[in-house]
Amino acid sequence: MKRIEEPILLIVFGASGDLAKRKLIPALYHLAYQNLLPRDFIVLGYARSKLSDEAFRESAKEGVLEFSSVGFDERLWNTFARSFL
């Protein structure tokens, strides 16, 4: 597969919810693991629950650690997590 080169903004509605934690974020991590996301990729989380950027990243990391089908790479995670706002 070829990597998409254009900058992308993905808005996740319900970012603090179960669907995002179990399915959406781990699937995005899997794409990053396969080097299929552009360098200028941004995930903008929207939720009724107030979360700081850091709390959103921590919740996303928990989801990836628990539900990802690929191994967890701390270096990849640090790069990937910078995309979360």
Backbone as a ProteinNet text record, in pm:
[ID]
protein_1_A
[PRIMARY]
MKRIEEPILLIVFGASGDLAKRKLIPALYHLAYQNLLPRDFIVLGYARSKLSDEAFRESAKEGVLEFSSVGFDERLWNTFARSFL
[TERTIARY]
83.5	0	87.6	33	105.1	57.1	150.3	119.6	50.1	-53.1	-121.7	-34.1	-12.3	80.9	15.3	-111.3	-175.5	-194.7	-193	-226.3	-373	-397.2	-532.5	-568.9	-691.9	-749.4	-866.6	-860.9	-968.9	-1032.9	-1162.7	-1235.3	-1306.4	-1278.5	-1341.8	-1444.9	-1572.1	-1679.9	-1698.7	-1709.6	-1718.7	-1581.4	-1480.1	-1341	-1311.6	-1390.5	-1366.5	-1448	-1519.4	-1608.4	-1543.8	-1623.1	-1579.1	-1542.6	-1620.8	-1593.2	-1457	-1427.5	-1297.8	-1184.2	-1200.7	-1094.6	-1072	-1179.5	-1169.1	-1140.2	-1193.6	-1187.4	-1113.9	-1157.3	-1106.2	-958.3	-919.6	-780.4	-686.2	-719.2	-631.4	-620	-727.4	-721.2	-629.6	-635.8	-545.4	-400.7	-378.6	-243.7	-191.6	-278.5	-240.2	-195.8	-267.4	-226.4	-90.2	-68.8	60.8	169.5	139.9	233.7	277.4	184.4	212.3	266.7	290.2	342.8	248.7	118.9	19.9	-46.8	-4.2	-59.2	37.9	-14.9	74.9	144.9	253.9	329.4	248.7	165.2	86.1	-54	-63.7	-191.1	-230.1	-354.2	-404.5	-534.3	-546.9	-671.4	-725.2	-839.5	-905.1	-1018.9	-1005	-1106.7	-1210	-1337.6	-1446.4	-1530.3	-1560.7	-1640.2	-1714.4	-1819.4	-1890.2	-1806.6	-1724.9	-1633.4	-1517.7	-1482.9	-1368.4	-1240.1	-1153.4	-1023.2	-917.1	-805.7	-691.5	-631.8	-545.2	-477.4	-403.5	-336.8	-259.9	-351.3	-466	-560.4	-616.7	-642.6	-689.3	-582.6	-458.4	-348.8	-335.6	-348.7	-336.2	-448.9	-570.5	-683.9	-662.7	-611.3	-583.4	-476.8	-374.7	-267.1	-320.8	-406.9	-468.1	-543.6	-618	-692.5	-601	-492.7	-397.5	-332.1	-288.9	-225.2	-319.1	-445.6	-540.5	-600.9	-626.6	-706.3	-635.7	-513.2	-444.3	-407	-416.5	-382	-234.6	-161.9	-18.1	57.8	183	263.9	276.4	298.2	312.4	457.7	480.6	614.3	616.6	692.9	694.3	741	839.3	889.3	783.1	717.1	607.6	495.8	462.9	356.7	387.2	508.9	545.6	526.9	558.8	536.9	387.5	318.6	175	94	127.6	49.5	56.7	161.4	170.1	59.8	-2.2	-109.5	-242.8	-252.6	-379.5	-398.8	-507.3	-542.5	-680.4
-118.6	0	124.4	227.8	353.8	449	519.8	617.5	738.7	790.1	911.9	1029.6	1121.2	1231.2	1361.2	1381.9	1507.3	1514.4	1634.3	1647.8	1607	1544.4	1497	1539	1583	1610.7	1515.5	1433.6	1340.7	1385.5	1409.3	1448.2	1325.1	1293.1	1178.8	1234.2	1215.6	1254.4	1142.3	1178.6	1078.9	1021	1105.7	1061.3	997.1	1027.8	967.3	840	799	683.5	549.7	447.3	309.7	276.2	322.9	293.5	348.4	469.5	529.3	450.2	414.6	345.9	203	132.3	-7.7	-27.4	61.8	37.8	145.7	271.1	375.7	405.8	430.5	466	349	225.8	114	94	117.6	105.3	212.3	333.4	439.2	405.8	352.5	312.2	203.8	111.1	5.6	65.1	166.5	234.2	301.6	363.8	426.3	319.7	206.6	95.2	46.8	50.8	9.2	124.3	238.3	356.7	403.9	400.7	439.5	573.9	641.6	773.4	881.1	995.1	1103.6	1163.9	1231	1294.1	1403.4	1474	1584	1537.8	1424.8	1366.9	1422.1	1469.9	1524.2	1451.9	1413.4	1358.8	1460.6	1515.1	1610.9	1538.7	1522.3	1452	1548.3	1511.5	1589.7	1497	1541.9	1461.2	1551.5	1498.1	1573.9	1583.9	1482.1	1484	1577.2	1661.7	1750.9	1673.1	1672.2	1607.5	1703	1707.7	1782.1	1699.2	1760.6	1686.6	1567.5	1588.1	1480.5	1368.1	1401.9	1299	1220.8	1288.5	1222.2	1124.6	1167.5	1080.6	958.9	980.8	870.2	768.8	816.6	727.9	649.8	718.7	653.5	545.6	574.6	477.4	353.6	373.4	260.2	171.5	235.9	161.3	83.3	145.4	77	-40.1	-18.6	-126.2	-244.9	-217.3	-325.1	-388.6	-308.7	-359.4	-365.8	-320.6	-322.2	-464.7	-492	-624.7	-634.1	-523.3	-523.6	-491	-520.2	-494.1	-345.4	-314	-174.8	-133.6	-24.1	30.4	168.8	183.7	310.5	427.2	404	511	554.3	456.8	487.5	559.8	512.7	576	723.4	754.1	892.7	982.4	933.6	1010.2	1019.6	906.8	899.6	986.5	984.7	1056.3	1208.3	1256.9	1402.2	1452.3	1360.8	1395.9	1419.9	1381.7	1388.8	1523.9	1589.8	1718.1	1712.4
0	0	0	-55.3	-63.8	45.4	105.1	208.5	146.3	213	170.1	206.6	114.3	137.5	182.7	155.4	192.7	343.9	399.7	542.4	565.3	675.8	706.4	848.6	864.5	995.6	1012.6	1115.6	1145.8	1275.9	1272.5	1393.1	1446.7	1572	1637.2	1734.7	1701.7	1791.9	1893.1	2018.6	2124.1	2155.5	2151.4	2166.1	2301.2	2402.1	2534.2	2553.1	2450.6	2461.8	2429.6	2449.3	2433.4	2288.2	2192	2050.8	2008.7	2048.8	2015.4	2079.1	2205	2279.1	2229.4	2197.8	2157.5	2009.1	1925.7	1781	1702.4	1715	1627	1649.9	1773.2	1802.3	1773.1	1816.3	1779.2	1626.9	1553.4	1407.2	1347.2	1398.7	1352.2	1386	1505.2	1544.5	1449.6	1413.4	1320.1	1186.4	1137.4	1013.8	1031.4	1146.4	1174	1180.2	1239.8	1251.3	1113.4	1018.2	880.8	795.5	858.8	790.2	678.7	705.2	605.6	634.4	739.2	769.4	723	679.2	638.5	759.8	735.7	844.1	914.3	840.6	895.7	933.9	999.6	1040.5	1177.2	1189.5	1316.3	1352.2	1478	1531.1	1630.3	1600.1	1688.2	1758.7	1888.5	1965.5	2020.5	2006.5	2061.8	2148.7	2270.1	2361.5	2458.2	2516.8	2620.3	2747.2	2770.4	2885.3	2853.9	2951.2	2930.6	2955.6	2853.7	2864.8	2812.8	2880.2	2826.6	2713	2634.7	2528	2586.4	2698.5	2760.9	2810.7	2867.5	2913.7	2795.3	2683.5	2561.6	2511.8	2511.6	2467.7	2559.6	2689	2784.2	2765.4	2744.9	2719.2	2589.4	2487.4	2359.1	2376.4	2454.8	2478	2548.5	2647.3	2716.7	2618.3	2526.7	2426.2	2333.4	2291.3	2202.4	2274.9	2398.4	2473.8	2493.3	2517.3	2546.1	2421.2	2316.7	2205.5	2070.3	2060.5	1931.9	1892.1	1762.4	1711.5	1671.2	1681.3	1651.2	1779.3	1781.4	1900.4	1929.4	2055.1	2095.5	2083.9	2013.7	1993.2	2057.1	2165.5	2240.8	2153.4	2070.1	1982.4	1881.4	1820.9	1727.9	1802.6	1922.7	1999.4	2025.6	2064.1	2094.1	1972.7	1855.3	1732.1	1701.6	1710.2	1680.8	1776.7	1904.5	2006.5	1989.3	1928.2	1903.4	1812.4	1738.6	1646	1716.7	1843.7	1916.2	1983	1949.4	2009.3	2069.7
[MASK]
+++++++++++++++++++++++++++++++++++++++++++++++++++++++++++++++++++++++++++++++++++++

